[in-house]
PDB file of C-alpha atoms in Angstrom:
ATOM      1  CA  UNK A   1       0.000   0.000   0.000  1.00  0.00           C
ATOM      2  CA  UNK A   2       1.370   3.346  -1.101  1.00  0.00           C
ATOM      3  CA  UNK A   3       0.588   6.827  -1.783  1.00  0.00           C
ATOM      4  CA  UNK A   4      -2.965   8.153  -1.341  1.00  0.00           C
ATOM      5  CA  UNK A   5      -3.993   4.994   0.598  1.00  0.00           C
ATOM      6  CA  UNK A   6      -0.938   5.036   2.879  1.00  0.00           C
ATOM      7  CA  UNK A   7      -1.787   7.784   4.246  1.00  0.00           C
ATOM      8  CA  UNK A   8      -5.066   7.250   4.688  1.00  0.00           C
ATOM      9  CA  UNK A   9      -4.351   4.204   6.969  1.00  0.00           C
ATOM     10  CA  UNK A  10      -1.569   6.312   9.005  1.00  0.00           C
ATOM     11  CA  UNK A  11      -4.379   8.764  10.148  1.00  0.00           C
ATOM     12  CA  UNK A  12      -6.688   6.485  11.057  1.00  0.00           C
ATOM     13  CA  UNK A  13      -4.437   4.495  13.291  1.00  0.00           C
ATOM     14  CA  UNK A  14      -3.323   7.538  14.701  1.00  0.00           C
ATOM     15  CA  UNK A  15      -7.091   8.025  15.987  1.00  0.00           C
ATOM     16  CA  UNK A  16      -7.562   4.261  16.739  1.00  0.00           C
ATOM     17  CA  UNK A  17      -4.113   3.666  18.608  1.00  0.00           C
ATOM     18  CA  UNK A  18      -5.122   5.561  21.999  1.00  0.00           C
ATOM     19  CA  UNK A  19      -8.620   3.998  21.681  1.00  0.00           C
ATOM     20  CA  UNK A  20      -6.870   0.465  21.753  1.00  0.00           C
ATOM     21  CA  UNK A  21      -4.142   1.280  24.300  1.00  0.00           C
ATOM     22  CA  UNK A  22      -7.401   2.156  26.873  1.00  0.00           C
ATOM     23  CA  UNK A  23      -8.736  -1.160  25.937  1.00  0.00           C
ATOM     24  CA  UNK A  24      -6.972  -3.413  28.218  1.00  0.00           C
ATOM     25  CA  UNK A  25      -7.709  -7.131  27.687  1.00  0.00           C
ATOM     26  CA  UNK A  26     -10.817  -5.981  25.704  1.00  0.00           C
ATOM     27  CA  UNK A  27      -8.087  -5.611  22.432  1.00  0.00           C
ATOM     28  CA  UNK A  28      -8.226  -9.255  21.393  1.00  0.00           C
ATOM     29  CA  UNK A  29     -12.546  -9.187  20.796  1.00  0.00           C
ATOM     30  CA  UNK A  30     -11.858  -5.987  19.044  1.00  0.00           C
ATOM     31  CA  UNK A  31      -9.492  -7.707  16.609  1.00  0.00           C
ATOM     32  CA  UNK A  32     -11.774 -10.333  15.771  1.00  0.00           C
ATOM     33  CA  UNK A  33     -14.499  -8.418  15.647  1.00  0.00           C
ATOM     34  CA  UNK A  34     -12.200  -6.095  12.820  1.00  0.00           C
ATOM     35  CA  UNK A  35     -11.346  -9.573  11.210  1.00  0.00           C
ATOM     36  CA  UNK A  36     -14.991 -10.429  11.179  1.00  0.00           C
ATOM     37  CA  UNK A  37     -15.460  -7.262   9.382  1.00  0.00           C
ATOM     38  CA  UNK A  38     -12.858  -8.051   6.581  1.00  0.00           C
ATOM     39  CA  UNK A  39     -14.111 -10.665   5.827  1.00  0.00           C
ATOM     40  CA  UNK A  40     -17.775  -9.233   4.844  1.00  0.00           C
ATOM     41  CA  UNK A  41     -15.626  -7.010   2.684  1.00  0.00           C
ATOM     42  CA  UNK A  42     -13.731  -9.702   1.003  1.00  0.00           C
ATOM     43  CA  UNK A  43     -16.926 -11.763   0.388  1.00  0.00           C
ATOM     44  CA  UNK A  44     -19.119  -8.567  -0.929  1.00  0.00           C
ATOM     45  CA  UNK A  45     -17.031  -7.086  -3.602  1.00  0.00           C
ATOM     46  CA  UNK A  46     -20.055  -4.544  -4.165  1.00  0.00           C
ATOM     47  CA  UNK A  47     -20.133  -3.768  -1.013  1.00  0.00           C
ATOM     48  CA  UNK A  48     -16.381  -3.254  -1.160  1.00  0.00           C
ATOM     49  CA  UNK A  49     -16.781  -0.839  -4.234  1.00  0.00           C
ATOM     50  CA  UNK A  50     -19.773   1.428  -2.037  1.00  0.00           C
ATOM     51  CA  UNK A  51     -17.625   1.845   0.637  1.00  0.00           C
ATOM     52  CA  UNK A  52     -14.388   2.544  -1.240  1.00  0.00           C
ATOM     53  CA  UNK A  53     -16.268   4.887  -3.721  1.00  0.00           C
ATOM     54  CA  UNK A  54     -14.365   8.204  -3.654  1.00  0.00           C
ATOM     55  CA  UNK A  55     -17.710   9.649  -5.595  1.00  0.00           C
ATOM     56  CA  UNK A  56     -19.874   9.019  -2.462  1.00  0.00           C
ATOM     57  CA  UNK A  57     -20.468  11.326   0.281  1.00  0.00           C
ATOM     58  CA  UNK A  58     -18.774  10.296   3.573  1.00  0.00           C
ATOM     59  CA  UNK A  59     -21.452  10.938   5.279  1.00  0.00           C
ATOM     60  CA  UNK A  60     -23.332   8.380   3.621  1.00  0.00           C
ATOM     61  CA  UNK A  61     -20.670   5.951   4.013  1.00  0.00           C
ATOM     62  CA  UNK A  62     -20.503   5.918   7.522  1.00  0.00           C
ATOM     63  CA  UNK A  63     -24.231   5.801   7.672  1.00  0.00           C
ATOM     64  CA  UNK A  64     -24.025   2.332   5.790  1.00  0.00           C
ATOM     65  CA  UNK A  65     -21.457   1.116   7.923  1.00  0.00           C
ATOM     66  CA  UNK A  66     -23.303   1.736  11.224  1.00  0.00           C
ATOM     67  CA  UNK A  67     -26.612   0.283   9.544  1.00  0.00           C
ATOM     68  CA  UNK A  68     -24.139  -2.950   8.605  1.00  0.00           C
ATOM     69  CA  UNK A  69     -22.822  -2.768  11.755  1.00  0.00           C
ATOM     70  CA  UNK A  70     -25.551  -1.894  14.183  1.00  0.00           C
ATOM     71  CA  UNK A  71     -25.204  -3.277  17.653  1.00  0.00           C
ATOM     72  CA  UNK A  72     -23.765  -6.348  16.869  1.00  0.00           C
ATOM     73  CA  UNK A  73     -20.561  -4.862  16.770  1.00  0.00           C
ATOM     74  CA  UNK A  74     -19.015  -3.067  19.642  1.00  0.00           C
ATOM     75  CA  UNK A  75     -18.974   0.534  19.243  1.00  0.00           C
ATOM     76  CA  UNK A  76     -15.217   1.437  19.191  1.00  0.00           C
ATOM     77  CA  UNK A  77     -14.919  -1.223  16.217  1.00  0.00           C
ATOM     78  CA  UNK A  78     -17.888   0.538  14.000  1.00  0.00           C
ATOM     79  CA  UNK A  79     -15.975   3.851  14.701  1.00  0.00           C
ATOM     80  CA  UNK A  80     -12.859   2.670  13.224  1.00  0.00           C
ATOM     81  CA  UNK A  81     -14.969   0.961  10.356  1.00  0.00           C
ATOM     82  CA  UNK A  82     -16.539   4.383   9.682  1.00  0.00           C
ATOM     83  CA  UNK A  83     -12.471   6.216  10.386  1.00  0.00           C
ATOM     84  CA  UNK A  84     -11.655   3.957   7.499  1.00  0.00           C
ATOM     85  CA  UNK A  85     -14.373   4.323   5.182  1.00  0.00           C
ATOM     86  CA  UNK A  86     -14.503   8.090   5.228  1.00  0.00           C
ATOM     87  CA  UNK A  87     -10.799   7.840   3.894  1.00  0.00           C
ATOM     88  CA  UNK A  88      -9.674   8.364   0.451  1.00  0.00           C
ATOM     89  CA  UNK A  89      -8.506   4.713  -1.021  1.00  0.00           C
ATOM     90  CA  UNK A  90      -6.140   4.313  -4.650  1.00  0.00           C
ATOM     91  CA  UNK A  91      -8.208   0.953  -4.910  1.00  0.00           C
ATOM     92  CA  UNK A  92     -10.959  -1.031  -3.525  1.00  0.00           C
ATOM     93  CA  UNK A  93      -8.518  -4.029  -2.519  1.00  0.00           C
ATOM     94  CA  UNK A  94      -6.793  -1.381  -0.288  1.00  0.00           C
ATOM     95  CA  UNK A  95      -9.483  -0.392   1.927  1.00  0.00           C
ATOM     96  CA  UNK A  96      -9.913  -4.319   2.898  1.00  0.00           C
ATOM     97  CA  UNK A  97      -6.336  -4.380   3.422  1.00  0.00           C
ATOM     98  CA  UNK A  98      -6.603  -1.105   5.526  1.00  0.00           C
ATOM     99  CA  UNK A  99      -9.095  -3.212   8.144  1.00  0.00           C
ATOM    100  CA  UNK A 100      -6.926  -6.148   7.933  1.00  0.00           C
ATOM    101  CA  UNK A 101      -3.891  -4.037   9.455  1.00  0.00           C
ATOM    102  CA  UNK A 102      -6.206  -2.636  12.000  1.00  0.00           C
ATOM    103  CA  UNK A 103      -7.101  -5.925  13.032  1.00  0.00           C
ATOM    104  CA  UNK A 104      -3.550  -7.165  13.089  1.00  0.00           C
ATOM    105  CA  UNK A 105      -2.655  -4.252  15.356  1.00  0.00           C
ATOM    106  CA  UNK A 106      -5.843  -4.574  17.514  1.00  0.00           C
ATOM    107  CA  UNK A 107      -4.455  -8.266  18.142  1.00  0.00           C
ATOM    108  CA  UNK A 108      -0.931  -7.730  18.857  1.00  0.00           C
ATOM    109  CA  UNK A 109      -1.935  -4.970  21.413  1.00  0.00           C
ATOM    110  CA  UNK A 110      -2.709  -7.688  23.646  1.00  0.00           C
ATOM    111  CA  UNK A 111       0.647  -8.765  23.274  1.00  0.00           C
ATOM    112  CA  UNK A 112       1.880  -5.166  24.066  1.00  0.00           C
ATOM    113  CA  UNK A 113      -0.196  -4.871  26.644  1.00  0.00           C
ATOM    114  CA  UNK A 114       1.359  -8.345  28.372  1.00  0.00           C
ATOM    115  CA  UNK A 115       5.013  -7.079  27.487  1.00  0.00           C
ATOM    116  CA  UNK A 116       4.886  -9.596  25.383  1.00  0.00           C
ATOM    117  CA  UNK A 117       5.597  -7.974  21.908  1.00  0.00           C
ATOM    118  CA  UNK A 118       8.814  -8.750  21.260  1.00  0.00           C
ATOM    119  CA  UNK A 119       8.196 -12.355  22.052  1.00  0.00           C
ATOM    120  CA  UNK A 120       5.306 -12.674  19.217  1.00  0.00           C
ATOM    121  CA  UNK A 121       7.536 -10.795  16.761  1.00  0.00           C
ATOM    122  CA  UNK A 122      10.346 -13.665  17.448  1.00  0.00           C
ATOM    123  CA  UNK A 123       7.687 -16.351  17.398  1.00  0.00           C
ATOM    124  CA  UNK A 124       6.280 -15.245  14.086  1.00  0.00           C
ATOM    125  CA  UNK A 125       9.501 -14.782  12.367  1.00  0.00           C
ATOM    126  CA  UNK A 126      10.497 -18.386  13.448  1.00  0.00           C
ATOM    127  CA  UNK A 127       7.817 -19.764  12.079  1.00  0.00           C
ATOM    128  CA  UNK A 128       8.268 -17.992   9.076  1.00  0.00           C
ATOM    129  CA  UNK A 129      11.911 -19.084   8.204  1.00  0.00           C
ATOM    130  CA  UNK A 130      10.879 -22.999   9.614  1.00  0.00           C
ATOM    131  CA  UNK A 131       8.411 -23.036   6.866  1.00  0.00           C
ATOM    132  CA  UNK A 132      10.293 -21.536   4.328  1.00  0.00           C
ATOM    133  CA  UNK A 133      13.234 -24.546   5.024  1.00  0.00           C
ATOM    134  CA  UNK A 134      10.184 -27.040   4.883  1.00  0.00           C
ATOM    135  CA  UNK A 135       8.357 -27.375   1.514  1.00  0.00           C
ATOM    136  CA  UNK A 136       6.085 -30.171   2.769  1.00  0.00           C
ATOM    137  CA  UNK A 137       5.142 -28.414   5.768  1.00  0.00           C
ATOM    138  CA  UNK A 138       4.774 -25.011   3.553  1.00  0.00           C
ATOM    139  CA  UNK A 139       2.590 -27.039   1.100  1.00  0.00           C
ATOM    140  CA  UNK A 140       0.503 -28.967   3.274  1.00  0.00           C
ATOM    141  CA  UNK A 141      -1.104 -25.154   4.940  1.00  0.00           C
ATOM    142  CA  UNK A 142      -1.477 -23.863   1.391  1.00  0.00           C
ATOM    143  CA  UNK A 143      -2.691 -26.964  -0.796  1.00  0.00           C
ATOM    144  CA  UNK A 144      -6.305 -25.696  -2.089  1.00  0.00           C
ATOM    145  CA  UNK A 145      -7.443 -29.147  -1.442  1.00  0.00           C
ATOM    146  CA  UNK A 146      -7.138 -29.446   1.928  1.00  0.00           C
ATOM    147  CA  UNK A 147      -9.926 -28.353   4.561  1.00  0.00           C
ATOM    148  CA  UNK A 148      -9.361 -25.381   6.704  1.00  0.00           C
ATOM    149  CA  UNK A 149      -9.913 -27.665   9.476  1.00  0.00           C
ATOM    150  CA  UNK A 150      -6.861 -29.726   8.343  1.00  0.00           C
ATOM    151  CA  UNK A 151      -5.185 -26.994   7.599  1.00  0.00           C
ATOM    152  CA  UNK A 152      -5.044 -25.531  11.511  1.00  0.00           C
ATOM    153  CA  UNK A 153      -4.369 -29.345  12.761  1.00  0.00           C
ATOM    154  CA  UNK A 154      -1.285 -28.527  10.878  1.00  0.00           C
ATOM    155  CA  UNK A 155      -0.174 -26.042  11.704  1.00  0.00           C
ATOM    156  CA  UNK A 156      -1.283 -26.686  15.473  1.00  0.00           C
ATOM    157  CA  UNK A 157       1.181 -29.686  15.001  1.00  0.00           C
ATOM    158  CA  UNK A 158       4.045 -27.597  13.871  1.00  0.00           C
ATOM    159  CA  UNK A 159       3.608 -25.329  16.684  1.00  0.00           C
ATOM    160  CA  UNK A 160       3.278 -28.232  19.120  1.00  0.00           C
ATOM    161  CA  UNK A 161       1.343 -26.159  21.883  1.00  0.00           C
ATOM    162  CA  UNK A 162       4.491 -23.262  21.623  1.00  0.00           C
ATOM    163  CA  UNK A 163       4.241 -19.865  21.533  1.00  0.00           C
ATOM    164  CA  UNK A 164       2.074 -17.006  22.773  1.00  0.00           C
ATOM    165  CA  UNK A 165      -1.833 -16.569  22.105  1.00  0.00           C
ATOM    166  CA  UNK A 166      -1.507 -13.894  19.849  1.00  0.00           C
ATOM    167  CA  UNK A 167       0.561 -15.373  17.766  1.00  0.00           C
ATOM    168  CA  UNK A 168      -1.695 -18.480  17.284  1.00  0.00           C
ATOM    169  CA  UNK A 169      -4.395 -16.670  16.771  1.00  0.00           C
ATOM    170  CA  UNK A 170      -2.433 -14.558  14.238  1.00  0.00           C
ATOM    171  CA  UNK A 171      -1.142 -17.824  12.234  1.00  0.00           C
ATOM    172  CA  UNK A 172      -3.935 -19.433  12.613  1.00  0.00           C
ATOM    173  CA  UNK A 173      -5.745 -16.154  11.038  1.00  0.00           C
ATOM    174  CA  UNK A 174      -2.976 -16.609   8.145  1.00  0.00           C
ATOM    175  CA  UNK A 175      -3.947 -19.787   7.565  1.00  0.00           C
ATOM    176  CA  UNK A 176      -8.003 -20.045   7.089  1.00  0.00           C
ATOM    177  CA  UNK A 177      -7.642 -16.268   5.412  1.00  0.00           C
ATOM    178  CA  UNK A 178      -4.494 -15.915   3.508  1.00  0.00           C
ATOM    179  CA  UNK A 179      -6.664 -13.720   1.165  1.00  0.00           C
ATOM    180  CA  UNK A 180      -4.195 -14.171  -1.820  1.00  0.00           C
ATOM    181  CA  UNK A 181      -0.947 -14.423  -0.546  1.00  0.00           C
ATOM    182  CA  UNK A 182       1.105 -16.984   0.752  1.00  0.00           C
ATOM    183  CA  UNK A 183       1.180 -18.336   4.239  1.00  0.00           C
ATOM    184  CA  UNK A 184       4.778 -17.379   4.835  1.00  0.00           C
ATOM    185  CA  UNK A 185       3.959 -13.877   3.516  1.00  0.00           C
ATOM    186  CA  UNK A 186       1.478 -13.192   5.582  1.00  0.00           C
ATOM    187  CA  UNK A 187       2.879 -14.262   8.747  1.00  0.00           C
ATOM    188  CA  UNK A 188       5.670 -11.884   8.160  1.00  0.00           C
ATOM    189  CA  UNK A 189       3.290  -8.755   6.727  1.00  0.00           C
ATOM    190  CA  UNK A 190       2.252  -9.510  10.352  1.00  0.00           C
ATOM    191  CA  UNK A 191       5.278  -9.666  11.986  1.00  0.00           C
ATOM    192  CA  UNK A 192       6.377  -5.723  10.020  1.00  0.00           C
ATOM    193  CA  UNK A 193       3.218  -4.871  11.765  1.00  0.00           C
ATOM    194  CA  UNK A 194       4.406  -6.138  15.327  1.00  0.00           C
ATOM    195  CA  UNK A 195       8.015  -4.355  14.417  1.00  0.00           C
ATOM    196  CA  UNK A 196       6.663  -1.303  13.393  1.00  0.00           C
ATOM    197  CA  UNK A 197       4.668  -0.874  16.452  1.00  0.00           C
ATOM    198  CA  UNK A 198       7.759  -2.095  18.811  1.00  0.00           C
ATOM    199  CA  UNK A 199       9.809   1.081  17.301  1.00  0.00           C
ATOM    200  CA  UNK A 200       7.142   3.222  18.524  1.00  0.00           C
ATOM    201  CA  UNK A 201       7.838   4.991  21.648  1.00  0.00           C
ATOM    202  CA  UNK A 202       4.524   6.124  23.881  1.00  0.00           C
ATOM    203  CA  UNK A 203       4.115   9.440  25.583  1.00  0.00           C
ATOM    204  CA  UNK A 204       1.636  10.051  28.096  1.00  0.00           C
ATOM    205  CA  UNK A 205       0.567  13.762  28.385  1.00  0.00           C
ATOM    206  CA  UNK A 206      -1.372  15.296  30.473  1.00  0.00           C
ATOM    207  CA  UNK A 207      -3.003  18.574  30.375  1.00  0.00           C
ATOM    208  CA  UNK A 208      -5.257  20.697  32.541  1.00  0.00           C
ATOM    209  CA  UNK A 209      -6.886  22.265  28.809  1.00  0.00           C
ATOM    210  CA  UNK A 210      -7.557  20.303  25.646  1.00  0.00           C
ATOM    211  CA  UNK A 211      -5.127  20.516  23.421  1.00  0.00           C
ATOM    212  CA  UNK A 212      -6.344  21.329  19.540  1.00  0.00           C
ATOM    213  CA  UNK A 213      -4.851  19.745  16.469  1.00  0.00           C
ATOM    214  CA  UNK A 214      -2.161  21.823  15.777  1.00  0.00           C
ATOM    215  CA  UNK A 215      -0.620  21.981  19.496  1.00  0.00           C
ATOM    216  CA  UNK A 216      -1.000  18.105  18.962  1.00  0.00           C
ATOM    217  CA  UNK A 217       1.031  17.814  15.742  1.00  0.00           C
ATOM    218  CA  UNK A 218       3.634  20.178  17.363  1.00  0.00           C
ATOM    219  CA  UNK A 219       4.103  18.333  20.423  1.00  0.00           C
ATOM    220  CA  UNK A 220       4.183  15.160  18.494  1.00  0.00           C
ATOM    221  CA  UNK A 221       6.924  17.113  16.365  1.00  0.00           C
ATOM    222  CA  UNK A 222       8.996  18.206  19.301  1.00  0.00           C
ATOM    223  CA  UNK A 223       9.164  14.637  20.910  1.00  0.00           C
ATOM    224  CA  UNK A 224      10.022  12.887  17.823  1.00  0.00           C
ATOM    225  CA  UNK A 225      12.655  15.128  17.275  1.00  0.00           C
ATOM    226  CA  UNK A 226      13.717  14.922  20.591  1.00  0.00           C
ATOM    227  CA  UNK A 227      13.562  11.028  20.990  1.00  0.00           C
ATOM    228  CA  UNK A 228      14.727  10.276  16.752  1.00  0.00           C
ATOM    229  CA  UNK A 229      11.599   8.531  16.996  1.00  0.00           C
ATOM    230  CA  UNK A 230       8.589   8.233  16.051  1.00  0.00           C
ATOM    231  CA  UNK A 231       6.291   8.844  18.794  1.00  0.00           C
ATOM    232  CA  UNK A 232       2.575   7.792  19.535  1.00  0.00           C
ATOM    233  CA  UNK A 233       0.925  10.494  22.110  1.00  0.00           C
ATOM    234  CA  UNK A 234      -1.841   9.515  24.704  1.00  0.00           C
ATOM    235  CA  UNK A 235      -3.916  12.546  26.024  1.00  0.00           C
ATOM    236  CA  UNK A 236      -4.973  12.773  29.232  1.00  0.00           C
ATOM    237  CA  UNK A 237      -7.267  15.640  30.434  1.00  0.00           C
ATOM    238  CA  UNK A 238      -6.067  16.518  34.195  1.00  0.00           C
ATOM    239  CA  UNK A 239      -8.059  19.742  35.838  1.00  0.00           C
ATOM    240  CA  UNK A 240      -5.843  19.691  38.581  1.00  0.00           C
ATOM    241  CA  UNK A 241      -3.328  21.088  36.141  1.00  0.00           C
ATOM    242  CA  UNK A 242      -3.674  24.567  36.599  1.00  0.00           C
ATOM    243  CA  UNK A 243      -0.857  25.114  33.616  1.00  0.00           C
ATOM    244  CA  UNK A 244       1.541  23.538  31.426  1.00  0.00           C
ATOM    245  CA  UNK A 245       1.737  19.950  30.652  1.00  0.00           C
ATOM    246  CA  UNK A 246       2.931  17.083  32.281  1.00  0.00           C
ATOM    247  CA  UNK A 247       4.764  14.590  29.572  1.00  0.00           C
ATOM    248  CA  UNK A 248       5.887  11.078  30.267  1.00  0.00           C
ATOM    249  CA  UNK A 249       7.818   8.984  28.188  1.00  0.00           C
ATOM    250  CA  UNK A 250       8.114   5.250  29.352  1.00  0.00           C
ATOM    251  CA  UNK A 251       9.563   6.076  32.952  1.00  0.00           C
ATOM    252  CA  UNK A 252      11.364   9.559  32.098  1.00  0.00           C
ATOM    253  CA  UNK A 253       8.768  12.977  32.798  1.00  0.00           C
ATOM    254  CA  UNK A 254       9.912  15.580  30.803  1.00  0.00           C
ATOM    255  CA  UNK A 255       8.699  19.230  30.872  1.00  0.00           C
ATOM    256  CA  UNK A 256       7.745  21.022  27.935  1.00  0.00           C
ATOM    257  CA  UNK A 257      10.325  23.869  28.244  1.00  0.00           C
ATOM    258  CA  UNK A 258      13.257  20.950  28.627  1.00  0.00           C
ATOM    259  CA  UNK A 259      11.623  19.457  26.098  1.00  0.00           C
ATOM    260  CA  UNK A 260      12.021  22.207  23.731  1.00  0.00           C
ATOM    261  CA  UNK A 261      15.401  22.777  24.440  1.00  0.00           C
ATOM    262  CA  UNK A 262      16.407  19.092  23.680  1.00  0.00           C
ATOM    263  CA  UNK A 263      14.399  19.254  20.503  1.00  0.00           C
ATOM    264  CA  UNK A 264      16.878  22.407  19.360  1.00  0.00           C
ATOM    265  CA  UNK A 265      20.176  21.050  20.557  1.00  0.00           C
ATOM    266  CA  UNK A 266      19.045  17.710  18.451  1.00  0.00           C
ATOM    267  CA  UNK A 267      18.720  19.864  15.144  1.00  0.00           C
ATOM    268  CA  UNK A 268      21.806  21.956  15.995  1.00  0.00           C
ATOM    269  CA  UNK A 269      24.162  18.729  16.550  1.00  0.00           C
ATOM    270  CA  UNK A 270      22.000  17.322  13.073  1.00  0.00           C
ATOM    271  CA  UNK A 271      23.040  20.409  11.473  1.00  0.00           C
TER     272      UNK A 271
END
């Protein structure tokens, strides 16, 4: 995904990211409830075209996605349904691909949440480079002819009862719904996913006032060039601020005024 649609999925999981971080446990239902979503898409492609359809108002859009949706989906999902669908896509296929990344992401912030990232990126790039040394095994979870039930025994046996939840669930995921690509290449779209988001630090910030959009962008601006990285802010609204903020960054608080200052000593050493 590239371009238009690229960008597209970057601000939406800049609005969905803090929504999923306050989740707790609740993450992994919200990933298969995005899953379950995809794969409406993928079955409908007219209902794939409507919702993709740069020609149609937005506000319509999200109207037929909460009519889809109703209440049999939790709330926070249809929100990031209607996030995506009010978007501007290159092509169809990429909006389904867009809710496939969101669901990835939803899952592996379970894993986050457990400190157990890391450990599900390994896991996933193991089984990607066992499989790719083991044509049988690499055949037998992608021969057409075999039942998606057989196909999970498989791979059940070549995981042998090892690894974390979220990663079964994830190659598990790869296996019933490898929507066109290859098993291996899947599993390791999912394991960029589970990188990206590792490289990602989180600040914390809390403010006595609401911050608007631009103050937002600029603050994210100032950490990332403070940090080199990118950075993925969390707002918290705290009246007993009376000014200021108060910024956190894993276990280091940082005030805005030091925060500045780092940010120009950064771009004069860059310089």
């Amino acid at each position: 995904m590239r371009g238009t649609s690229q960008r597209s999925l970057d601000a939406v999981l800049d609005q969905v990211r803090p929504v999923l971080d306050a989740a707790g446990a609740e993450t992994v239902a919200l990933g298969e409830q995005l899953f379950a979503v995809l794969d409406a898409v993928d079955a409908s492609s007219s209902l794939r075209r409507g919702l993709a359809d740069p020609s149609r108002d937005a506000a319509d859009k999200a109207g037929l996605v909460r009519g889809l949706l109703g209440e049999r989906f939790d709330a926070r999902v249809v929100d990031a349904v209607v996030a995506l669908v009010t978007q501007r896509w290159t092509a169809d296929a990429d909006l389904a691909t867009a809710v496939e990344a969101l669901a990835v992401e939803a899952t592996l912030t379970d894993a986050e949440r457990r400190e157990q990232l890391a450990t599900v990126e390994d896991e996933l790039f193991t089984i990607t480079r066992s499989l790719i040394g083991s044509r049988e095994a690499r055949a037998a979870l992608t021969e057409p002819g075999i039942t998606p039930e057989r196909r999970v025994g498989l791979l059940r046996a070549v995981l042998d009862g090892r690894g974390d939840a979220v990663t079964q669930a994830l190659a598990e995921r790869a296996t019933l719904r490898p929507r066109g690509r290859r098993f291996v290449a899947t599993l390791d779209w999912y394991g960029q996913i589970a990188a990206t988001m590792r490289s990602r630090l989180i600040a914390t910030v809390h403010s006595g006032t609401s911050l608007d959009a631009a103050q937002v962008a600029r603050l994210e601006s100032l950490l990332a060039q403070a940090y080199g990285r990118s950075i993925q802010l969390n707002l918290v609204h705290d009246p007993s601020l009376l000014a200021g903020l108060r910024i956190q960054v894993g276990d280091e608080v940082v005030d805005a005024t030091v925060l500045t200052r780092l940010a120009d000593a950064r771009r004069r050493l860059a310089g």
